[in-house]
CSV table of C-alpha atoms in Angstrom, one decimal:
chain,number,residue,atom,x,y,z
A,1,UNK,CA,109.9,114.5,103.0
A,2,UNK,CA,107.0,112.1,103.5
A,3,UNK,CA,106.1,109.2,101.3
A,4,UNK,CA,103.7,110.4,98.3
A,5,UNK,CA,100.6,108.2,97.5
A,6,UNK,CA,100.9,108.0,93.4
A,7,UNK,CA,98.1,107.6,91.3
A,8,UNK,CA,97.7,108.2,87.5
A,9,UNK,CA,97.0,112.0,88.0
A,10,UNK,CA,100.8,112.5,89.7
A,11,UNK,CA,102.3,109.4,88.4
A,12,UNK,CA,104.7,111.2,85.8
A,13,UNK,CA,105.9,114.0,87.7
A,14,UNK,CA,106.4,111.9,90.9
A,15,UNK,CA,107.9,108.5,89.4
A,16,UNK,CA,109.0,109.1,85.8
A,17,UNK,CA,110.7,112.4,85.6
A,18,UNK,CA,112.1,112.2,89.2
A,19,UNK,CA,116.0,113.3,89.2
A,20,UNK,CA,116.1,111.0,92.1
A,21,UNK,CA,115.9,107.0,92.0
A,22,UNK,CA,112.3,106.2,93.6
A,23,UNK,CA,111.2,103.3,95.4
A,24,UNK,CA,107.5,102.6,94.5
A,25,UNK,CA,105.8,100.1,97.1
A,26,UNK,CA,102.7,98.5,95.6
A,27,UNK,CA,100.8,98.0,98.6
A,28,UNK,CA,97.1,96.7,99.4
A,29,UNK,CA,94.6,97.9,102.3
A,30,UNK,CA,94.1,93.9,102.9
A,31,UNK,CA,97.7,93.6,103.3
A,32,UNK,CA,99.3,96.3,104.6
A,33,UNK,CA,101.6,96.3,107.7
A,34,UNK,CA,102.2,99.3,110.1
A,35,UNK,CA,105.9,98.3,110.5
A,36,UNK,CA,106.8,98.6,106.9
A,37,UNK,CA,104.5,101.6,106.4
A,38,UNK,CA,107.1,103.1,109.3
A,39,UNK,CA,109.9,101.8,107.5
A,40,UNK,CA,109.1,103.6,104.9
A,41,UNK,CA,108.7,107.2,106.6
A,42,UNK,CA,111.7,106.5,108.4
A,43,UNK,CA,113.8,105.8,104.9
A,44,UNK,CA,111.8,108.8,103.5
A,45,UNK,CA,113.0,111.2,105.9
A,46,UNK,CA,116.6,110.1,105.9
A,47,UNK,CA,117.6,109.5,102.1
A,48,UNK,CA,115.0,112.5,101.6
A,49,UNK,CA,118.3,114.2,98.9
A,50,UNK,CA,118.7,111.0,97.4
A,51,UNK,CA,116.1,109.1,96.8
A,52,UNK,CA,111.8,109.2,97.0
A,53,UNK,CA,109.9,106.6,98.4
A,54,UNK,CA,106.3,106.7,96.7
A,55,UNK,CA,103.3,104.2,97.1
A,56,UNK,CA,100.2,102.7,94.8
A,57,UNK,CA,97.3,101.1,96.5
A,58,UNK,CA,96.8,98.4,93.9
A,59,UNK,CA,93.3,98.6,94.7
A,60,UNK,CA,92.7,102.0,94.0
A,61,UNK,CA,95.0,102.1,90.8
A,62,UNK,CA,95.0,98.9,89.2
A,63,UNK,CA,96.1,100.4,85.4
A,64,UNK,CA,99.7,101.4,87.3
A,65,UNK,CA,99.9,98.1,88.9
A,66,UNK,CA,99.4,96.5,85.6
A,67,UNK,CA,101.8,98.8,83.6
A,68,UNK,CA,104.3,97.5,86.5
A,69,UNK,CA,103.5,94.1,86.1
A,70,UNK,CA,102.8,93.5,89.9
A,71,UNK,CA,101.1,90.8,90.5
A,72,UNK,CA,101.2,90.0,94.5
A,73,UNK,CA,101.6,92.4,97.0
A,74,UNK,CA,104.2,93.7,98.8
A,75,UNK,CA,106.0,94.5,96.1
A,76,UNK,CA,108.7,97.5,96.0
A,77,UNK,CA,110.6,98.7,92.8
A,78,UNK,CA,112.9,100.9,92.5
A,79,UNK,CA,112.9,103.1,89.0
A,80,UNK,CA,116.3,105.2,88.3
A,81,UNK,CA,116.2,107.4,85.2
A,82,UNK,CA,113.5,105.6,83.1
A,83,UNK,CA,114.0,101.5,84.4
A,84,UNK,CA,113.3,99.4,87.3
A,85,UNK,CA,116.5,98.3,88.3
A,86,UNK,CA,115.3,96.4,91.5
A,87,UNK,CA,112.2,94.4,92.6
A,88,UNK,CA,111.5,93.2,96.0
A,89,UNK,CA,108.2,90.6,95.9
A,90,UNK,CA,107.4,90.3,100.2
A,91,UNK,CA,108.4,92.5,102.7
A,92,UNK,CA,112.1,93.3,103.2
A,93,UNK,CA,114.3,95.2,106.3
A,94,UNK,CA,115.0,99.0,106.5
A,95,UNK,CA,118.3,98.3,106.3
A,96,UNK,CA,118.0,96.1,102.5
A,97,UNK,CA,115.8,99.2,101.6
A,98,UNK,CA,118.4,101.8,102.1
A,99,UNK,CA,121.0,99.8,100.7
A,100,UNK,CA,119.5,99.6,97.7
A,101,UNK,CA,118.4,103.1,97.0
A,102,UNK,CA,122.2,104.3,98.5
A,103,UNK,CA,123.5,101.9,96.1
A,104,UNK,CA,125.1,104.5,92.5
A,105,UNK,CA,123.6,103.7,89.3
A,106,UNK,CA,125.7,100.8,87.1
């Protein structure tokens, strides 16, 4: 599984009533780094039966952004069964990223 680029068209089926916790990176073309974008695939493709990693050009979908509250970018979320239960503001390491969506539900 790939990441999925979320907009307000697929935003409910791929974020909201996802059976799997989903990390949502709020990205901009201005600010946007191939490393983390590889990051991501790579996290994608080996958590792909426990988690989804989804992302929202803030440019292109501002509403989500704003129903988020993001308000710089990078910013990653991870939303488990109707809450964010983690926020990342910045870039952070493959490894912190896995960790978190491996981590069970409190």
């Amino acid at each position: 599984m790939s990441t999925v680029i979320v907009t307000g068209d697929n935003i409910s089926s791929e974020v909201f009533k996802s059976n799997v916790p989903v990390l949502i990176d709020f990205w901009s073309a201005y600010n946007q780094e191939k490393k983390s974008v590889r990051a991501l695939e790579e996290i994608s493709e080996e958590l792909k039966d426990v988690a989804k990693i989804v992302r929202v050009n803030v440019n292109d979908e501002p509403d989500i952004a704003y129903r988020f509250k993001v308000e710089k970018v990078p910013t990653m979320m991870v939303y488990r069964k109707g809450t964010v239960t983690d926020t990342i503001v910045g870039n952070a390491s493959k490894n912190m990223l896995k960790w978190i969506l491996e981590q069970e539900e409190q």
